[in-house]
Amino acid sequence: MFPRGRKLLLGVAGGISAYKSCDLLRRLQEQGFVVDVVPTSASLNFVGKATWEALSGRKVLTDLWSEVESVPHISMAKANDLIIIAPATADLIAKLASGRADDLLTNIVLASTAPKILVPAMHTEMWLNSATVENVEILRKRGFVVIDPDEGRMTGSDVGVGRYPETGRIITEIDKVSVQTADLIGKKILITAGGTREPIDPIRFIGNRSSGKQGFALAMAAASRGAQVHLVIANSDLPNIDGITTTVCETAEEMAAILNLEFPHCDALIMSAAVADAKVLNYSEGKIRKEALDKVELAKNPDILKSLAQIKRSGQVVVGFAAETFTSLDALQKSGHEKLSSKNLDLIYVNDVSDGAIFGQEKTKGIIIDKFSNVIKVPEISKDTLADILLDQLVHKLG
Ligand code: CTP
């Protein structure tokens, strides 16, 4: 787990200037980037795998067919916040422009949603060839940042445009792009995950089916976008996330106590935990016999979200969740609107959890509503993707 923009993939294509990327790698590491190197097989003619492993201090995969059990082209596409390909040859540029994916690097590029920077380096004739010019244009239109090559001496005696740029110029471009993706830098985000439990006796409790997956996905996504995250976890079995402050609690009252302390210091609260609405008034130190179970008295728990949202200061953003069992979208939307306004929220994510859907699952589906009644219908997507969509909205609300 690294802050957004600090986990970078360096693709190296088969050009003689591949050796210059060794210096680039070093400079990136000095800037605090953690770099995975993915050389194409052609590039290994210029710089070998051992060099990349020694310099990066990380394992280097060179083909699509190694470690397939971990599906590296997808895991690397997801893990890296930025892809830079230096040098990018005319052939690689052509492949990317046509959307081909016939080796590890091109598969990663196709699977990644991260910003991508290309550093073309080739002979002048190849750079100026209309095929390359058109391919570069296509890639720029698709959002690739293509750094113009330098002018000067080529591999042989020729002079012209097409040289691998000075490392400093590449680093400046990377810095520009990585700052754009770190849109939560400097923000403190308080996130709750899991479900509270209200003890009845030493054996039993009132609880719910929340696994914590959505809250953890939010925490991970917010941290990777540069936020300082405090995750308050109620009864989740998920492993801790490195680099994220976590506090564990059991009951709604414990959660409320933590949030009351932390809320004034945060820029946003995302309340994805399922809080038990009721607690037991007459907790028993000994096991309650079944004949006496009807003597268990319940009282309402405080509505933590509502009480914090009432005291939010201007600029602070509060996001709620609501798990419902309405199968119609209209009913879901209506109840979302009501909860959003009665609890003074900026955003709410409402979902239908009927028939075992969503709780404990990898996927989610629902509706995001904001206080201006803007509605986003979310089709079935992963909880990680929802986390990023909600954070996009949050960034917008934080201004
Ligand atoms: N919530 C809370 N404190 C509670 C109950 C809920 O902070 N005691 C928060 C949840 O974390 C969630 C939101 O309120 O973000 C919606 O909870 P939900 O139970 O759906 O709404 P309620 O207002 O409790 O309405 P009801 O249970 O009657 O549907």
XYZ file of C-alpha atoms and ligand atoms in Angstrom:
428
model
C 0.000 0.000 0.000
C 1.628 3.220 -1.186
C 0.240 6.730 -1.518
C -1.320 7.487 -4.871
C 1.158 8.255 -7.586
C 3.959 6.515 -5.724
C 3.457 3.042 -7.228
C 4.636 3.141 -10.777
C 5.147 0.651 -13.583
C 8.079 1.215 -15.912
C 7.638 -0.550 -19.238
C 10.769 -0.859 -21.327
C 10.496 -1.521 -25.059
C 13.237 -2.805 -27.373
C 15.216 0.298 -28.249
C 18.906 0.905 -27.663
C 18.099 3.736 -25.248
C 16.693 1.105 -22.848
C 19.933 1.549 -20.887
C 18.929 5.169 -20.156
C 15.878 3.856 -18.334
C 18.219 2.378 -15.709
C 19.030 5.955 -14.718
C 15.341 6.900 -14.939
C 14.497 4.017 -12.596
C 17.076 5.210 -10.074
C 15.806 8.793 -10.244
C 12.212 7.617 -9.774
C 13.217 5.645 -6.698
C 14.959 8.726 -5.294
C 11.648 10.566 -5.736
C 9.953 7.966 -3.525
C 8.350 5.921 -6.288
C 8.127 2.159 -5.932
C 8.772 0.853 -9.420
C 7.812 -2.444 -11.067
C 9.772 -2.904 -14.286
C 8.190 -4.786 -17.200
C 10.653 -5.167 -20.073
C 9.475 -6.483 -23.447
C 11.351 -9.532 -24.710
C 13.023 -7.421 -27.445
C 14.332 -4.977 -24.830
C 16.154 -7.804 -23.034
C 18.643 -7.709 -25.927
C 19.736 -4.325 -24.582
C 19.253 -4.582 -20.805
C 18.767 -7.938 -19.094
C 16.223 -9.004 -16.474
C 18.916 -9.335 -13.784
C 19.785 -5.633 -14.143
C 16.154 -4.613 -13.699
C 15.694 -6.908 -10.694
C 18.877 -5.638 -9.041
C 18.076 -1.985 -9.683
C 14.380 -2.106 -8.794
C 14.835 -4.495 -5.868
C 11.683 -6.223 -7.096
C 10.872 -9.357 -9.007
C 10.671 -8.756 -12.747
C 8.336 -10.727 -15.006
C 9.131 -10.742 -18.689
C 6.334 -12.758 -20.209
C 2.641 -13.399 -19.940
C 3.029 -17.049 -19.043
C 4.903 -16.811 -15.724
C 3.105 -16.916 -12.366
C -0.233 -17.190 -14.167
C -1.924 -18.259 -10.924
C -1.675 -14.655 -9.722
C -2.910 -13.258 -13.076
C -0.031 -10.744 -13.139
C -1.275 -8.625 -16.053
C -4.422 -7.770 -14.084
C -2.844 -7.506 -10.642
C -0.066 -5.257 -11.962
C -2.576 -3.157 -13.905
C -4.538 -2.627 -10.682
C -1.591 -2.158 -8.337
C 0.148 0.590 -10.272
C -1.040 4.184 -10.137
C 0.852 5.242 -13.197
C 2.444 3.560 -16.198
C 5.452 4.990 -17.980
C 6.927 3.319 -21.035
C 10.490 4.429 -21.752
C 11.716 3.983 -24.355
C 8.537 3.490 -26.384
C 9.495 2.132 -29.802
C 7.587 2.738 -33.040
C 6.457 -0.887 -32.932
C 5.144 -0.657 -29.371
C 3.374 2.621 -30.153
C 1.721 0.952 -33.163
C 0.610 -1.982 -31.036
C -0.868 0.280 -28.348
C -2.642 2.420 -30.962
C -4.326 -0.667 -32.399
C -5.225 -2.004 -28.938
C -3.146 -5.151 -29.315
C -2.145 -7.220 -26.314
C 0.280 -9.980 -27.194
C 2.793 -9.738 -24.355
C 2.833 -8.866 -20.664
C 3.386 -5.120 -21.102
C 0.677 -4.554 -23.717
C -1.773 -6.654 -21.684
C -1.086 -4.545 -18.591
C -1.544 -1.308 -20.532
C -4.858 -2.500 -21.932
C -6.097 -3.630 -18.513
C -5.005 -0.519 -16.615
C -7.074 2.574 -15.916
C -4.038 4.442 -14.560
C -2.577 7.446 -16.400
C -0.015 6.436 -19.021
C 3.079 8.279 -20.194
C 5.056 7.305 -23.283
C 8.642 8.317 -23.917
C 9.224 7.618 -27.621
C 12.809 7.155 -28.730
C 13.696 6.107 -32.276
C 15.416 7.268 -35.417
C 14.141 10.532 -36.884
C 12.738 8.847 -39.987
C 10.706 6.446 -37.892
C 9.434 9.218 -35.577
C 8.398 11.384 -38.523
C 6.874 8.515 -40.515
C 3.166 9.243 -40.985
C 2.304 5.816 -39.492
C 4.024 6.780 -36.220
C 2.653 10.342 -36.348
C -0.912 9.019 -36.701
C -0.423 6.376 -33.998
C 0.877 9.008 -31.566
C -2.122 11.202 -32.391
C -4.520 8.313 -31.683
C -2.868 7.609 -28.340
C -2.880 11.284 -27.320
C -6.606 11.424 -28.127
C -7.091 8.404 -25.848
C -5.412 10.248 -22.991
C -1.856 8.946 -23.201
C 0.739 11.596 -22.366
C 3.355 11.334 -25.119
C 6.555 13.215 -24.373
C 8.143 14.679 -27.493
C 11.620 13.250 -28.039
C 14.752 15.416 -27.913
C 16.744 16.465 -30.918
C 20.402 15.525 -31.278
C 22.779 12.704 -32.107
C 21.229 9.323 -32.914
C 22.771 5.875 -32.408
C 24.874 6.125 -35.554
C 26.242 9.351 -36.950
C 22.860 10.890 -37.866
C 21.446 13.880 -36.073
C 17.734 14.688 -35.712
C 14.618 14.472 -33.571
C 13.924 11.163 -31.831
C 16.380 11.049 -28.923
C 15.420 9.748 -25.486
C 14.776 12.948 -23.485
C 16.799 14.118 -20.504
C 15.675 12.244 -17.373
C 14.783 15.526 -15.641
C 12.181 16.324 -18.318
C 10.589 12.875 -17.898
C 10.456 13.257 -14.108
C 8.755 16.664 -14.463
C 6.038 15.100 -16.666
C 5.560 12.230 -14.200
C 5.242 14.680 -11.315
C 2.579 16.649 -13.191
C 0.539 13.524 -13.909
C 0.909 11.968 -10.455
C -0.220 15.159 -8.719
C -3.369 15.102 -10.868
C -4.215 11.589 -9.648
C -3.546 12.317 -5.983
C -6.787 14.250 -5.609
C -7.187 13.603 -1.880
C -3.724 14.709 -0.754
C -3.977 16.709 2.453
C -7.510 15.462 3.230
C -8.372 13.567 6.393
C -11.070 10.977 5.775
C -12.804 9.081 8.528
C -14.352 5.813 7.332
C -16.342 3.196 9.227
C -16.526 -0.449 8.192
C -18.166 -3.650 9.364
C -21.156 -4.035 11.627
C -21.583 -3.199 15.302
C -22.573 -5.925 17.782
C -24.674 -5.370 20.862
C -24.045 -7.997 23.534
C -27.025 -9.808 25.085
C -24.987 -12.109 27.337
C -21.434 -13.528 27.094
C -22.589 -15.813 24.284
C -25.064 -13.884 22.184
C -25.263 -10.533 20.478
C -27.460 -8.476 18.166
C -25.535 -8.015 14.963
C -25.777 -7.794 11.221
C -24.262 -9.355 8.119
C -21.899 -6.534 7.141
C -18.442 -7.926 6.267
C -16.579 -4.609 6.126
C -15.540 -5.147 2.489
C -17.003 -1.855 1.243
C -15.484 0.196 4.060
C -12.070 -1.419 3.525
C -12.316 -0.796 -0.239
C -13.080 2.857 0.492
C -10.181 3.137 2.925
C -7.761 1.576 0.455
C -8.974 3.748 -2.426
C -8.901 6.968 -0.355
C -5.379 6.248 0.905
C -4.181 5.455 -2.569
C -5.555 8.837 -3.703
C -3.376 10.509 -1.102
C -5.852 10.928 1.788
C -4.921 10.461 5.407
C -7.383 7.748 6.360
C -8.668 6.679 9.761
C -10.642 3.449 9.483
C -12.940 2.579 12.353
C -13.694 -1.128 12.177
C -16.534 -2.925 13.875
C -16.246 -6.717 13.860
C -14.656 -7.427 10.505
C -12.314 -10.334 9.781
C -10.523 -8.534 6.981
C -6.751 -8.052 7.392
C -5.429 -4.615 8.369
C -4.315 -2.328 5.558
C -0.703 -1.136 5.895
C -0.320 2.582 6.323
C -3.895 3.224 7.444
C -4.714 4.208 11.006
C -7.306 1.814 12.346
C -9.355 1.697 15.492
C -11.395 -1.334 16.378
C -14.696 -1.254 18.222
C -17.569 -3.574 18.969
C -20.728 -1.702 19.850
C -22.496 1.340 18.445
C -21.700 3.286 21.608
C -17.991 2.492 21.276
C -18.092 3.556 17.639
C -19.902 6.764 18.562
C -17.283 7.570 21.202
C -14.439 7.190 18.677
C -16.220 9.180 15.984
C -17.190 11.983 18.364
C -13.499 12.471 19.071
C -12.316 12.159 15.477
C -15.080 13.876 13.500
C -14.090 17.490 14.289
C -10.631 16.834 12.800
C -11.689 15.225 9.522
C -12.616 16.676 6.140
C -15.080 13.893 5.408
C -16.872 11.070 7.161
C -17.970 8.007 5.207
C -20.274 5.920 7.328
C -20.302 2.584 5.553
C -20.593 0.508 8.733
C -23.918 -1.109 9.497
C -24.773 0.156 12.957
C -27.155 -1.914 15.078
C -30.204 0.220 15.713
C -30.875 -1.379 19.080
C -28.862 -2.293 22.146
C -29.683 -4.517 25.108
C -30.576 -2.682 28.304
C -30.313 -5.605 30.665
C -27.052 -7.304 29.589
C -26.613 -10.483 31.602
C -23.192 -11.487 33.003
C -24.346 -15.118 32.882
C -25.900 -17.037 29.985
C -29.599 -16.261 29.696
C -31.622 -19.493 29.656
C -33.952 -19.788 26.689
C -37.020 -19.515 28.883
C -35.888 -16.021 29.910
C -34.938 -14.723 26.475
C -38.199 -12.805 26.154
C -37.063 -10.703 29.121
C -34.310 -9.146 27.019
C -35.068 -5.435 26.850
C -33.993 -3.341 23.923
C -33.372 0.378 23.593
C -32.578 2.432 20.532
C -28.944 3.193 19.827
C -27.959 6.771 19.045
C -27.986 7.531 15.311
C -24.286 8.323 15.062
C -24.395 9.545 11.473
C -27.335 11.844 12.076
C -25.882 13.418 15.181
C -22.486 14.058 13.561
C -24.000 15.416 10.342
C -25.996 17.946 12.425
C -22.767 19.455 13.747
C -20.696 19.322 10.569
C -18.845 22.517 9.836
C -18.958 24.203 6.478
C -16.813 22.333 3.954
C -17.021 19.052 5.849
C -18.627 16.289 3.799
C -20.723 13.495 5.296
C -21.576 10.346 3.362
C -24.103 7.752 4.516
C -25.007 4.266 3.414
C -28.374 2.566 3.577
C -29.061 -1.139 3.209
C -32.689 -1.692 2.211
C -34.904 -4.503 1.009
C -36.812 -2.573 -1.650
C -36.569 -4.313 -4.965
C -37.964 -1.371 -6.964
C -35.545 1.377 -7.930
C -38.166 4.038 -7.226
C -38.672 2.868 -3.664
C -34.919 2.665 -3.144
C -34.465 6.173 -4.486
C -37.316 7.575 -2.406
C -35.991 6.137 0.835
C -32.483 7.327 -0.083
C -33.775 10.867 -0.544
C -35.594 10.739 2.784
C -32.567 9.450 4.710
C -30.251 11.930 2.997
C -32.373 14.908 3.977
C -33.464 13.719 7.428
C -29.822 13.005 8.350
C -28.392 16.176 6.712
C -26.033 14.195 4.456
C -24.108 15.345 1.401
C -24.216 11.949 -0.277
C -25.844 8.604 0.298
C -25.376 5.185 -1.297
C -28.539 3.101 -1.068
C -28.606 -0.550 -1.997
C -31.023 -3.434 -2.032
C -29.626 -6.274 0.078
C -32.596 -8.653 -0.382
C -31.883 -12.367 -0.840
C -28.338 -12.245 0.524
C -27.176 -9.688 -2.050
C -24.215 -7.365 -1.348
C -23.434 -8.137 2.346
C -20.224 -10.173 2.298
C -20.099 -10.203 -1.512
C -17.414 -8.762 -3.785
C -19.935 -6.855 -5.886
C -22.486 -4.165 -5.225
C -25.293 -2.389 -7.025
C -27.334 0.618 -5.934
C -27.953 4.338 -6.220
C -25.858 7.337 -5.231
C -27.875 10.434 -4.355
C -26.520 13.854 -3.423
C -28.185 16.706 -1.591
C -29.007 18.441 -4.879
C -31.009 15.338 -5.863
C -28.479 14.258 -8.464
C -28.838 10.519 -8.873
C -26.267 8.035 -10.184
C -27.586 4.533 -10.820
C -24.752 2.120 -10.159
C -24.969 -1.166 -12.097
C -23.417 -4.318 -10.630
C -19.725 -3.463 -10.111
C -16.950 -4.415 -7.704
C -16.844 -2.730 -4.305
C -13.413 -1.330 -5.288
C -14.950 0.403 -8.298
C -17.803 1.790 -6.215
C -15.214 3.121 -3.770
C -13.581 5.129 -6.549
C -16.917 6.378 -7.899
C -17.976 7.544 -4.419
C -14.596 9.188 -3.874
C -14.921 11.019 -7.214
C -18.194 12.458 -5.876
C -16.595 13.225 -2.542
C -13.698 15.094 -4.192
C -16.275 17.131 -6.086
C -18.143 17.971 -2.846
C -14.904 18.832 -1.046
C -14.261 21.329 -3.809
N -26.321 4.700 11.222
C -25.737 5.283 12.333
N -26.201 5.011 13.563
C -27.237 4.170 13.737
C -27.848 3.569 12.626
C -27.365 3.842 11.378
O -24.785 6.039 12.179
N -27.674 3.932 14.949
C -25.828 5.026 9.889
C -25.286 3.876 9.086
O -23.906 3.759 9.249
C -25.628 4.241 7.659
C -26.871 5.089 7.793
O -26.920 5.497 9.163
O -24.629 5.053 7.080
C -28.160 4.426 7.401
O -28.542 3.488 8.310
P -29.975 2.751 8.205
O -29.987 1.721 9.269
O -30.212 2.304 6.813
O -30.949 3.918 8.469
P -31.860 4.246 9.671
O -31.875 5.718 9.746
O -31.399 3.531 10.906
O -33.265 3.760 9.204
P -33.991 2.337 9.278
O -33.049 1.389 9.962
O -35.201 2.604 10.034
O -34.204 1.997 7.848
